[in-house]
Coordinates of C-alpha atoms in Angstrom, one line a residue:
X14 CA 0.0 0.0 0.0
X15 CA 1.1 3.6 0.2
X16 CA 3.7 5.0 2.6
X17 CA 1.7 5.7 5.8
X18 CA 2.5 7.3 9.2
X19 CA 4.4 5.4 11.8
X20 CA 3.1 2.2 13.2
X21 CA 0.8 2.3 16.2
X22 CA 0.1 6.0 15.7
X23 CA -3.3 7.2 17.0
X24 CA -5.9 6.7 14.3
X25 CA -9.2 8.3 13.7
X26 CA -11.8 7.2 11.2
X27 CA -14.4 9.3 9.4
X28 CA -17.6 7.4 8.9
X29 CA -19.6 8.8 5.9
X30 CA -23.1 7.5 5.2
X31 CA -26.2 8.6 3.2
X32 CA -26.9 9.0 -0.5
X33 CA -26.0 11.6 -3.1
X34 CA -29.3 13.3 -2.3
X35 CA -30.9 13.7 1.1
X36 CA -34.5 14.4 2.3
X37 CA -32.9 17.2 4.3
X38 CA -31.1 18.7 1.3
X39 CA -30.1 22.2 2.5
X40 CA -30.0 23.8 -1.0
X41 CA -31.9 23.0 -4.3
X42 CA -28.9 24.4 -6.1
X43 CA -26.5 22.0 -4.4
X44 CA -28.9 19.1 -5.1
X45 CA -28.9 20.0 -8.8
X46 CA -25.1 20.3 -8.9
X47 CA -24.7 16.8 -7.4
X48 CA -27.3 15.3 -9.7
X49 CA -25.6 16.9 -12.8
X50 CA -22.3 15.4 -11.6
X51 CA -23.9 12.0 -11.5
X52 CA -25.5 12.4 -14.9
X53 CA -22.2 13.4 -16.5
X54 CA -20.5 10.3 -15.1
X55 CA -23.4 8.0 -16.1
X56 CA -23.3 5.7 -19.1
X57 CA -27.1 6.2 -19.7
X58 CA -29.0 8.8 -17.6
X59 CA -32.1 9.4 -19.6
X60 CA -34.3 6.8 -17.9
X61 CA -33.2 8.0 -14.5
X62 CA -34.0 11.6 -15.6
X63 CA -37.4 10.6 -16.9
X64 CA -38.3 8.7 -13.6
X65 CA -37.2 11.8 -11.5
X66 CA -39.4 14.1 -13.6
X67 CA -42.3 11.8 -13.1
X68 CA -41.7 11.6 -9.3
X69 CA -41.5 15.4 -9.1
X70 CA -45.1 15.9 -10.4
X71 CA -46.7 14.6 -7.2
X72 CA -44.1 16.0 -4.9
X73 CA -44.1 19.5 -6.3
X74 CA -47.9 19.4 -6.8
X75 CA -48.4 18.4 -3.2
X76 CA -46.2 21.2 -1.8
X77 CA -47.8 23.8 -4.1
X78 CA -51.3 22.7 -3.3
X79 CA -50.7 23.1 0.4
X80 CA -49.8 26.8 -0.2
X81 CA -53.0 27.4 -2.3
X82 CA -56.2 29.3 -1.3
X83 CA -58.2 26.2 -2.0
X84 CA -56.2 24.2 0.5
X85 CA -56.7 26.8 3.2
X86 CA -60.4 26.2 2.9
X87 CA -60.3 22.4 2.3
X88 CA -62.1 20.2 4.9
X89 CA -59.0 17.9 4.9
X90 CA -56.5 20.6 5.9
X91 CA -56.2 19.6 9.5
X92 CA -55.6 16.0 8.7
X93 CA -53.0 16.8 6.1
X94 CA -51.2 19.3 8.3
X95 CA -51.1 16.8 11.1
X96 CA -49.7 14.1 8.8
X97 CA -46.9 16.2 7.3
X98 CA -45.9 17.7 10.6
X99 CA -44.3 14.3 11.5
X100 CA -40.8 13.4 10.4
X101 CA -39.6 10.8 12.9
X102 CA -38.0 8.6 10.3
X103 CA -35.4 11.3 9.3
X104 CA -34.4 11.7 13.0
X105 CA -32.0 8.8 13.3
X106 CA -28.6 8.2 11.7
X107 CA -28.2 5.2 9.4
X108 CA -27.7 1.8 11.0
X109 CA -24.4 1.5 9.1
X110 CA -23.0 4.5 11.1
X111 CA -24.0 3.0 14.4
X112 CA -22.6 -0.4 13.5
X113 CA -19.2 1.0 12.4
X114 CA -19.0 3.3 15.4
X115 CA -19.6 0.3 17.7
X116 CA -17.0 -1.9 15.9
X117 CA -14.4 0.9 15.9
X118 CA -15.0 1.5 19.6
X119 CA -14.4 -2.2 20.3
X120 CA -11.1 -1.8 18.5
X121 CA -10.2 1.3 20.5
X122 CA -10.2 3.6 17.4
X123 CA -11.8 7.1 17.6
X124 CA -14.4 8.1 15.0
X125 CA -16.2 11.0 13.5
X126 CA -19.4 10.6 11.6
X127 CA -21.3 12.6 8.9
X128 CA -23.2 12.3 5.7
X129 CA -22.3 12.9 2.1
X130 CA -24.9 15.7 1.9
X131 CA -23.4 17.5 4.9
X132 CA -19.9 17.3 3.5
X133 CA -20.9 18.5 0.1
X134 CA -22.9 21.5 1.5
X135 CA -20.4 22.6 4.2
X136 CA -16.9 23.2 3.0
X137 CA -15.6 24.1 6.5
X138 CA -17.0 20.9 7.9
X139 CA -15.6 18.9 5.1
X140 CA -12.1 20.3 5.5
X141 CA -12.1 20.0 9.3
X142 CA -13.3 16.4 9.3
X143 CA -11.1 15.2 6.5
X144 CA -8.0 16.9 7.9
X145 CA -8.5 15.3 11.3
X146 CA -9.1 11.7 10.1
X147 CA -6.5 9.5 8.3
X148 CA -9.0 6.9 7.2
X149 CA -12.5 7.2 5.7
X150 CA -15.1 4.5 5.9
X151 CA -17.5 5.3 3.1
X152 CA -20.9 3.5 3.1
X153 CA -22.4 2.6 -0.3
X154 CA -25.7 1.5 1.1
X155 CA -27.6 4.4 -0.4
X156 CA -25.2 5.0 -3.3
X157 CA -26.8 3.6 -6.4
X158 CA -24.0 3.2 -8.9
X159 CA -20.5 4.2 -10.0
X160 CA -21.7 7.5 -11.4
X161 CA -22.5 8.5 -7.9
X162 CA -19.7 6.7 -6.1
X163 CA -16.9 8.2 -8.2
X164 CA -17.7 11.9 -7.4
X165 CA -18.1 11.1 -3.8
X166 CA -14.7 9.4 -3.5
X167 CA -13.3 12.4 -5.3
X168 CA -14.7 14.6 -2.5
X169 CA -13.3 12.3 0.3
X170 CA -9.8 11.6 -1.0
X171 CA -6.9 13.6 0.4
X172 CA -3.1 13.0 0.0
X173 CA -2.8 12.0 3.6
X174 CA -5.8 9.7 3.9
X175 CA -7.1 6.2 2.9
X176 CA -10.6 5.7 1.6
X177 CA -12.4 2.4 2.2
X178 CA -15.8 1.8 0.7
X179 CA -18.2 -1.0 1.8
X180 CA -21.9 -1.8 1.8
X181 CA -24.5 -2.8 -0.7
X182 CA -23.0 -1.3 -3.9
X183 CA -19.7 -2.9 -3.1
X184 CA -21.5 -6.3 -2.9
X185 CA -23.1 -5.6 -6.3
X186 CA -20.1 -4.4 -8.2
X187 CA -17.1 -6.4 -6.9
X188 CA -17.6 -9.3 -9.4
X189 CA -16.4 -7.0 -12.3
X190 CA -14.8 -4.2 -10.4
X191 CA -13.5 -1.5 -12.8
X192 CA -11.8 0.7 -10.2
X193 CA -12.5 4.2 -8.9
X194 CA -9.7 6.7 -8.7
X195 CA -8.8 7.5 -5.1
X196 CA -10.5 4.4 -3.6
X197 CA -7.9 2.4 -1.7
X198 CA -10.0 -0.6 -0.4
X199 CA -13.3 -2.1 -1.5
X200 CA -14.7 -4.0 1.5
X201 CA -17.1 -6.9 0.7
X202 CA -19.1 -8.8 3.2
X203 CA -19.7 -8.7 6.9
X204 CA -18.5 -5.5 8.5
X205 CA -18.2 -7.3 11.9
X206 CA -15.5 -9.5 10.3
X207 CA -13.9 -6.7 8.2
X208 CA -13.4 -4.0 10.7
X209 CA -10.9 -5.9 12.9
X210 CA -8.7 -6.5 9.8
X211 CA -9.0 -2.8 8.8
X212 CA -8.2 -1.7 12.3
X213 CA -5.0 -3.9 12.2
X214 CA -4.1 -2.4 8.8
X215 CA -4.5 1.1 10.3
X216 CA -2.3 0.3 13.3
X217 CA 0.4 -1.0 10.9
X218 CA 0.6 2.4 9.3
X219 CA -1.6 1.2 6.4
X220 CA 1.1 -1.3 5.3
X221 CA -0.2 -4.8 6.2
X222 CA -3.7 -5.7 5.2
X223 CA -4.5 -9.2 6.4
X224 CA -7.9 -10.6 5.6
X225 CA -10.2 -12.2 8.2
X226 CA -9.5 -15.9 8.8
X227 CA -12.5 -16.7 6.5
X228 CA -11.7 -14.0 3.9
X229 CA -9.3 -13.1 1.2
X230 CA -7.5 -10.2 -0.5
X231 CA -7.5 -9.6 -4.2
X232 CA -6.8 -6.6 -6.5
X233 CA -8.7 -5.1 -9.4
X234 CA -8.9 -1.7 -11.1
X235 CA -6.1 -0.3 -8.9
X236 CA -8.2 -1.1 -5.8
X237 CA -7.5 -3.7 -3.0
X238 CA -10.6 -5.9 -2.6
X239 CA -11.0 -7.2 1.0
X240 CA -13.5 -10.0 1.5
X241 CA -14.8 -11.0 4.9
X242 CA -15.9 -14.5 4.1
X243 CA -18.9 -15.7 6.1
X244 CA -19.5 -16.7 9.7
X245 CA -19.2 -20.4 10.6
X246 CA -22.7 -20.4 12.1
X247 CA -26.0 -19.4 10.7
X248 CA -26.8 -17.9 14.1
X249 CA -26.1 -14.1 14.1
X250 CA -26.3 -13.9 17.9
X251 CA -22.5 -13.9 18.1
X252 CA -22.2 -10.6 16.2
X253 CA -22.0 -7.4 18.3
X254 CA -25.3 -5.5 18.6
X255 CA -25.0 -1.9 17.4
X256 CA -24.7 0.4 20.4
X257 CA -27.2 3.3 19.9
X258 CA -25.9 4.9 23.1
X259 CA -22.8 5.7 21.2
X260 CA -24.9 7.5 18.6
X261 CA -26.8 9.4 21.2
X262 CA -23.6 10.5 22.9
X263 CA -21.9 11.5 19.5
X264 CA -24.9 13.5 18.2
X265 CA -25.9 14.8 21.6
X266 CA -29.6 13.8 21.4
X267 CA -32.1 11.0 21.9
X268 CA -33.7 9.2 19.0
X269 CA -37.4 8.4 18.7
X270 CA -36.7 5.9 15.9
X271 CA -33.8 3.5 15.6
X272 CA -32.9 1.0 12.9
X273 CA -32.4 -2.7 13.6
X274 CA -31.2 -5.7 11.7
X275 CA -31.8 -9.3 12.6
X276 CA -31.4 -11.1 9.3
X277 CA -28.7 -11.5 6.6
X278 CA -29.8 -12.9 3.3
X279 CA -33.2 -14.4 2.4
X280 CA -34.5 -18.0 2.1
X281 CA -36.4 -17.2 -1.1
X282 CA -35.0 -16.6 -4.6
X283 CA -37.3 -14.0 -6.2
X284 CA -36.0 -13.5 -9.7
X285 CA -35.5 -9.7 -9.4
X286 CA -33.9 -9.6 -5.9
X287 CA -30.2 -9.6 -4.9
X288 CA -30.8 -9.7 -1.1
X289 CA -29.9 -13.4 -0.9
X290 CA -26.4 -12.5 -2.1
X291 CA -25.7 -9.1 -0.6
X292 CA -23.0 -10.1 1.9
X293 CA -21.2 -12.2 -0.6
X294 CA -23.1 -15.0 1.1
X295 CA -25.8 -17.4 0.1
X296 CA -27.1 -18.6 3.5
X297 CA -30.1 -17.2 5.4
X298 CA -28.8 -16.2 8.8
X299 CA -30.7 -14.6 11.7
X300 CA -30.6 -13.5 15.3
X301 CA -32.7 -15.5 17.8
X302 CA -36.0 -14.3 19.2
X303 CA -34.4 -14.1 22.7
X304 CA -31.6 -11.9 21.5
X305 CA -33.9 -9.6 19.6
X306 CA -36.2 -9.3 22.7
X307 CA -33.2 -8.5 24.9
X308 CA -31.9 -5.9 22.5
X309 CA -35.4 -4.2 22.1
X310 CA -35.9 -4.2 25.9
X311 CA -32.7 -2.1 26.2
X312 CA -33.8 0.2 23.4
X313 CA -37.2 0.7 25.1
X314 CA -35.4 1.6 28.3
X315 CA -33.5 4.2 26.4
X316 CA -36.8 5.9 25.4
X317 CA -36.9 4.6 21.9
X318 CA -40.5 4.7 20.5
X319 CA -40.1 2.9 17.1
X320 CA -37.8 0.2 15.8
X321 CA -37.4 0.1 12.0
X322 CA -36.4 -3.5 11.0
X323 CA -34.3 -3.3 7.9
X324 CA -34.3 -7.0 7.3
X325 CA -35.2 -8.3 3.8
X326 CA -37.7 -10.6 5.5
X327 CA -38.5 -10.2 9.2
X328 CA -41.4 -12.7 9.5
X329 CA -39.2 -15.8 8.7
X330 CA -38.8 -18.3 10.2
X331 CA -42.4 -18.2 11.5
X332 CA -41.4 -20.0 14.7
X333 CA -39.0 -17.2 15.5
X334 CA -41.6 -14.5 14.8
X335 CA -44.1 -16.2 17.1
X336 CA -41.6 -16.7 19.9
X337 CA -40.5 -13.0 19.6
X338 CA -44.0 -11.7 19.7
X339 CA -44.8 -13.9 22.8
X340 CA -41.7 -12.6 24.5
X341 CA -42.5 -9.0 23.8
X342 CA -46.0 -9.5 25.2
X343 CA -44.8 -11.5 28.2
X344 CA -42.1 -9.0 29.2
X345 CA -44.4 -6.0 28.4
X346 CA -41.8 -4.5 26.2
X347 CA -43.8 -1.5 24.9
X348 CA -42.2 -0.5 21.7
X349 CA -43.6 -0.1 18.2
X350 CA -41.9 -1.8 15.3
X351 CA -42.1 -1.9 11.5
X352 CA -40.8 -4.6 9.2
X353 CA -40.8 -6.2 5.8
X354 CA -43.0 -9.3 5.3
X355 CA -44.2 -11.8 2.7
X356 CA -47.9 -11.9 2.1
X357 CA -48.3 -15.6 2.8
X358 CA -46.8 -15.0 6.3
X359 CA -49.6 -12.5 7.0
X360 CA -52.4 -14.5 5.4
X361 CA -53.0 -16.1 8.8
X362 CA -55.2 -13.6 10.8
X363 CA -54.0 -15.1 14.1
X364 CA -50.4 -14.3 13.3
X365 CA -51.4 -10.7 12.4
X366 CA -53.3 -10.3 15.7
X367 CA -50.3 -11.6 17.6
X368 CA -47.9 -9.2 15.8
X369 CA -50.2 -6.3 16.6
X370 CA -50.4 -7.2 20.3
X371 CA -46.6 -7.4 20.3
X372 CA -46.3 -3.8 19.0
X373 CA -46.1 -4.3 15.2
X374 CA -47.1 -0.9 13.8
X375 CA -46.4 -1.2 10.1
X376 CA -45.5 -3.8 7.5
X377 CA -44.2 -3.5 4.0
X378 CA -45.4 -6.2 1.7
X379 CA -43.9 -7.1 -1.7
X380 CA -47.1 -7.5 -3.6
X381 CA -45.1 -6.9 -6.9
X382 CA -48.0 -7.7 -9.3
X383 CA -51.7 -8.5 -9.5
X384 CA -51.1 -11.0 -12.2
X385 CA -50.5 -14.6 -11.2
X386 CA -48.5 -15.2 -14.4
X387 CA -46.2 -12.3 -13.4
X388 CA -45.8 -13.6 -9.8
X389 CA -44.8 -16.9 -11.3
X390 CA -42.3 -15.2 -13.7
X391 CA -40.8 -13.5 -10.6
X392 CA -40.6 -16.8 -8.7
X393 CA -42.4 -15.2 -5.8
X394 CA -43.9 -18.4 -4.5
X395 CA -47.1 -16.7 -3.5
X396 CA -50.5 -16.0 -5.0
X397 CA -52.5 -12.9 -5.9
X398 CA -55.1 -14.1 -3.4
X399 CA -52.6 -14.4 -0.5
X400 CA -51.5 -10.8 -1.3
X401 CA -55.1 -9.6 -1.1
X402 CA -55.7 -11.5 2.1
X403 CA -52.6 -10.2 3.8
X404 CA -53.6 -6.6 3.0
X405 CA -57.1 -7.2 4.3
X406 CA -55.8 -8.8 7.5
X407 CA -53.5 -5.9 8.2
X408 CA -56.5 -3.5 7.8
X409 CA -58.6 -5.6 10.1
X410 CA -56.1 -5.8 13.0
X411 CA -54.9 -2.2 12.6
X412 CA -51.4 -2.7 11.2
X413 CA -50.4 0.0 8.6
X414 CA -49.7 -1.7 5.3
X415 CA -47.3 -0.6 2.6
X416 CA -47.4 -2.5 -0.7
X417 CA -44.7 -2.4 -3.5
X418 CA -45.5 -3.1 -7.1
X419 CA -42.9 -3.7 -9.9
X420 CA -43.7 -2.2 -13.3
X421 CA -42.0 -3.6 -16.4
X422 CA -40.8 -7.0 -15.2
X423 CA -40.3 -9.4 -18.1
X424 CA -43.7 -10.6 -19.2
X425 CA -45.4 -7.3 -18.3
X426 CA -48.1 -6.0 -20.6
X427 CA -50.7 -3.3 -20.4
X428 CA -53.1 -5.9 -19.1
X429 CA -50.8 -7.1 -16.3
X430 CA -50.3 -3.5 -15.2
X431 CA -54.1 -3.1 -15.1
X432 CA -54.3 -6.4 -13.1
X433 CA -51.9 -4.9 -10.5
X434 CA -54.1 -1.8 -10.1
X435 CA -57.2 -4.0 -9.8
X436 CA -55.5 -6.1 -7.1
X437 CA -54.8 -3.0 -5.0
X438 CA -58.2 -1.5 -5.6
X439 CA -59.9 -4.7 -4.4
X440 CA -57.7 -4.9 -1.3
X441 CA -56.3 -1.4 -0.7
X442 CA -53.0 -1.0 1.3
X443 CA -52.6 2.2 3.2
X444 CA -49.6 3.2 1.1
X445 CA -48.2 1.9 -2.2
X446 CA -44.9 2.2 -4.0
X447 CA -44.2 1.7 -7.7
X448 CA -40.8 0.3 -8.5
X449 CA -39.8 0.3 -12.2
X450 CA -38.0 -2.9 -13.3
X451 CA -34.3 -2.3 -12.9
X452 CA -31.3 -4.3 -14.2
X453 CA -28.4 -2.6 -12.5
X454 CA -27.6 -5.8 -10.5
X455 CA -26.3 -8.3 -13.1
X456 CA -26.4 -11.5 -11.1
X457 CA -30.1 -11.6 -10.1
X458 CA -31.9 -14.7 -11.4
X459 CA -33.9 -12.9 -14.1
X460 CA -30.7 -11.9 -15.8
X461 CA -29.3 -15.4 -16.1
X462 CA -28.8 -16.9 -19.6
X463 CA -32.0 -19.0 -19.4
X464 CA -34.2 -16.1 -18.5
X465 CA -32.7 -13.8 -21.1
X466 CA -33.5 -16.4 -23.8
X467 CA -37.0 -17.1 -22.4
X468 CA -38.0 -13.4 -22.3
X469 CA -35.8 -11.9 -24.9
X470 CA -34.1 -9.6 -22.4
X471 CA -31.5 -7.0 -23.5
X472 CA -29.7 -4.8 -21.1
X473 CA -27.1 -2.1 -21.0
X474 CA -25.7 -2.7 -17.5
X475 CA -22.2 -1.6 -16.9
X476 CA -22.3 -0.3 -13.3
X477 CA -22.3 3.4 -14.3
X478 CA -26.0 3.9 -14.4
X479 CA -28.6 3.6 -11.6
X480 CA -31.3 3.0 -14.2
X481 CA -29.7 1.1 -17.1
X482 CA -31.7 0.6 -20.3
X483 CA -33.5 -2.6 -20.9
X484 CA -36.1 -4.2 -23.2
X485 CA -37.7 -7.6 -23.5
X486 CA -40.3 -9.3 -25.6
X487 CA -43.3 -7.5 -24.0
X488 CA -42.1 -4.1 -22.9
X489 CA -39.1 -1.7 -22.9
X490 CA -37.8 0.9 -20.5
X491 CA -39.1 3.6 -22.9
X492 CA -42.7 2.4 -22.1
X493 CA -42.4 2.6 -18.3
X494 CA -43.2 6.3 -17.7
X495 CA -46.5 5.9 -19.5
X496 CA -47.6 3.0 -17.3
X497 CA -46.3 4.7 -14.1
X498 CA -48.2 7.9 -14.8
X499 CA -51.4 6.0 -15.6
X500 CA -51.1 3.9 -12.4
X501 CA -50.5 6.9 -10.2
X502 CA -53.4 8.9 -11.8
X503 CA -55.8 6.0 -11.4
X504 CA -54.8 5.3 -7.8
X505 CA -55.4 9.0 -6.9
X506 CA -58.6 9.5 -8.9
X507 CA -60.2 6.4 -7.4
X508 CA -58.9 7.1 -3.9
X509 CA -57.3 3.7 -3.5
X510 CA -54.1 4.3 -1.5
X511 CA -51.5 7.0 -0.7
X512 CA -48.5 7.2 -2.9
X513 CA -45.4 6.4 -0.9
X514 CA -42.9 9.0 -2.2
X515 CA -45.3 11.9 -1.5
X516 CA -46.5 10.6 1.9
X517 CA -43.2 9.1 3.1
X518 CA -42.3 11.7 5.8
X519 CA -45.3 11.2 8.0
X520 CA -46.1 7.5 7.5
X521 CA -44.8 6.4 10.9
X522 CA -47.6 8.3 12.7
X523 CA -50.3 7.7 10.1
X524 CA -53.7 7.5 11.7
X525 CA -56.2 5.3 9.8
X526 CA -58.9 7.8 10.8
X527 CA -57.3 10.4 8.5
X528 CA -57.2 8.0 5.5
X529 CA -60.1 9.3 3.6
X530 CA -59.2 12.9 4.0
X531 CA -55.6 12.2 2.9
X532 CA -56.9 10.4 -0.2
X533 CA -59.1 13.4 -1.0
X534 CA -56.1 15.7 -0.7
X535 CA -54.1 13.4 -3.0
X536 CA -56.9 13.4 -5.6
X537 CA -57.2 17.2 -5.5
X538 CA -53.4 17.5 -6.0
X539 CA -53.7 15.2 -9.1
X540 CA -56.5 17.4 -10.5
X541 CA -55.2 20.9 -9.7
X542 CA -52.5 23.2 -10.9
X543 CA -52.9 22.7 -14.7
X544 CA -50.0 24.9 -15.6
X545 CA -47.6 22.9 -13.4
X546 CA -48.9 19.6 -14.9
X547 CA -48.5 21.0 -18.4
X548 CA -44.9 22.1 -17.7
X549 CA -43.9 18.8 -16.2
X550 CA -45.6 16.9 -19.0
X551 CA -43.7 18.9 -21.6
X552 CA -40.5 18.3 -19.7
X553 CA -41.3 14.6 -19.6
X554 CA -42.0 14.5 -23.3
X555 CA -38.6 16.2 -23.9
X556 CA -36.8 13.6 -21.8
X557 CA -38.8 10.8 -23.4
X558 CA -37.5 11.7 -26.9
X559 CA -34.0 11.7 -25.7
X560 CA -34.5 8.4 -23.9
X561 CA -35.8 6.7 -27.0
X562 CA -32.9 8.0 -29.1
X563 CA -30.3 7.0 -26.5
X564 CA -31.9 3.5 -26.1
X565 CA -31.9 2.9 -29.9
X566 CA -28.3 4.1 -30.1
X567 CA -27.1 2.0 -27.2
X568 CA -28.5 -1.2 -28.4
X569 CA -27.5 -0.6 -32.0
X570 CA -23.9 0.0 -30.8
X571 CA -24.0 -3.1 -28.7
X572 CA -25.2 -5.3 -31.5
X573 CA -22.5 -3.9 -33.8
X574 CA -19.8 -4.6 -31.2
X575 CA -21.0 -8.1 -30.9
X576 CA -20.9 -8.7 -34.6
X577 CA -17.4 -7.3 -34.9
X578 CA -16.2 -9.4 -31.9
X579 CA -17.9 -12.5 -33.1
X580 CA -19.8 -12.9 -29.9
X581 CA -23.1 -14.7 -30.1
X582 CA -26.1 -12.3 -30.3
X583 CA -28.8 -14.6 -29.2
X584 CA -27.8 -14.1 -25.6
X585 CA -28.7 -10.4 -26.0
X586 CA -26.1 -9.2 -23.5
X587 CA -24.8 -5.8 -24.6
X588 CA -21.6 -3.9 -23.7
X589 CA -19.6 -6.9 -22.8
X590 CA -21.7 -7.7 -19.7
X591 CA -20.6 -10.9 -18.1
X592 CA -23.2 -13.7 -18.2
X593 CA -23.6 -15.3 -14.8
X594 CA -26.1 -17.9 -13.6
X595 CA -27.8 -17.3 -10.2
X596 CA -27.0 -19.7 -7.4
X597 CA -29.7 -22.4 -7.4
X598 CA -30.2 -22.8 -3.7
X599 CA -33.6 -24.2 -2.5
X600 CA -35.5 -22.6 0.3
X601 CA -35.1 -25.7 2.4
X602 CA -31.3 -25.7 2.1
X603 CA -31.1 -21.9 2.8
X604 CA -33.1 -22.5 6.0

């Protein structure tokens, strides 16, 4: 590595978390500057631009409507004001920050902590923190692709320091790592296993980087790749629990909401999902119910009101869920919690009632589609009816429900989009999110050779776009905006559910009694401000024309390159993308 200071010198690490853009962005101008930097570094930004324009319609319309004369006289004003006055979710630091702070404290290494947005906005803060720290731990959990990571590393790198990046994006891109100037180490896998090795490296004056006993060190693109390997046991109880008291002390305040993780991986293999492989691991590992209950009891004693479970799937195994709920009730641990769940886990009304008694406040359910054929294409292993039943059960017992729907997955047609709308209309969740099909993760099952041939999938994935271009036999990325706009408009007009992006900030304190008034507000937003809607639609049409041209050019160049190189074109894998089959591990084996 580079020549570092003397061995055993005092070290300090700067922990940097967050994304390129923040909900607390201090300046619109700064936000635009950062977004433009990402677009310039992107290999294909027009789909991302189009999606952002689409998202802005409801967000800008909502804010503008709340400043209008009509809103001042609206019967729903009190309910809407009450809803948007809450922002508990934004109160707490990321779990990554707390985890790294805990691990560094165990190693006896001092830390500072901040976010990318804070560093970008405040030059004095940036220079002070970077000058005082000789190592930077940069989280990529909320960084979407290389076009965002590269500018961030450029901000963090100094002649005297060493930059280490780890997290979700590292897990996605390490297979074909191209390198990022200024990045010294890419850390892949379990932070609990990586930090001791990184701490020893720091104590050696950044000379000797020895992997964990289960890991390895390789090199690619001018970067050292440090792999953690995986724990010997599927039991996560041996891993340190993030110490939120450290975060309280560092930030000088209490937190109403904290984040918690009890699961690594996932026992299912949904065709679009990379959660099962995020930690360079293929096993489903989890903390025990007793350990979770003990951790939550401590958090409740600290005054925490809500626990946000970040697990890919909190309700599995069911025996753990039941045991945990019974422990929470038995010990009278009064804390509210939110989690991700599969619909079939909530199709049992008795389970939902037990979760509610144990403090479950909100669940996010991956409905994904109202078409059974599409659910089968996704390998969801659930039915449309179980999705509907789960949503009805949550409504009956008083658990707030959030449903996600994917638009554009291979096999999608206008009819299947309509089926998804009808599914939610028949069994409305409280909140819904639309997720456009995305191909930025190459190794998910839907992008293996067999699926590409079956659905005629073409992609332009190269790691430098958060929304790479794609097309398949029944739809293309150029069609997505039309379907998203129709879906949003139909949901608002028929007062089905609240759109998640618009209503995100107050969702933790959502009161079902205000539901109809909030839906009336959402419908009025979609109908009002004709000039704003016209402006956004014109802007969207401008972006759509450029998207269509860029998609045509991208795939034409890819086909031409394949012909010149002699590569087979029937695989439909542009830009030299590696072709990699997903790991065929059954649910029973993962458990």
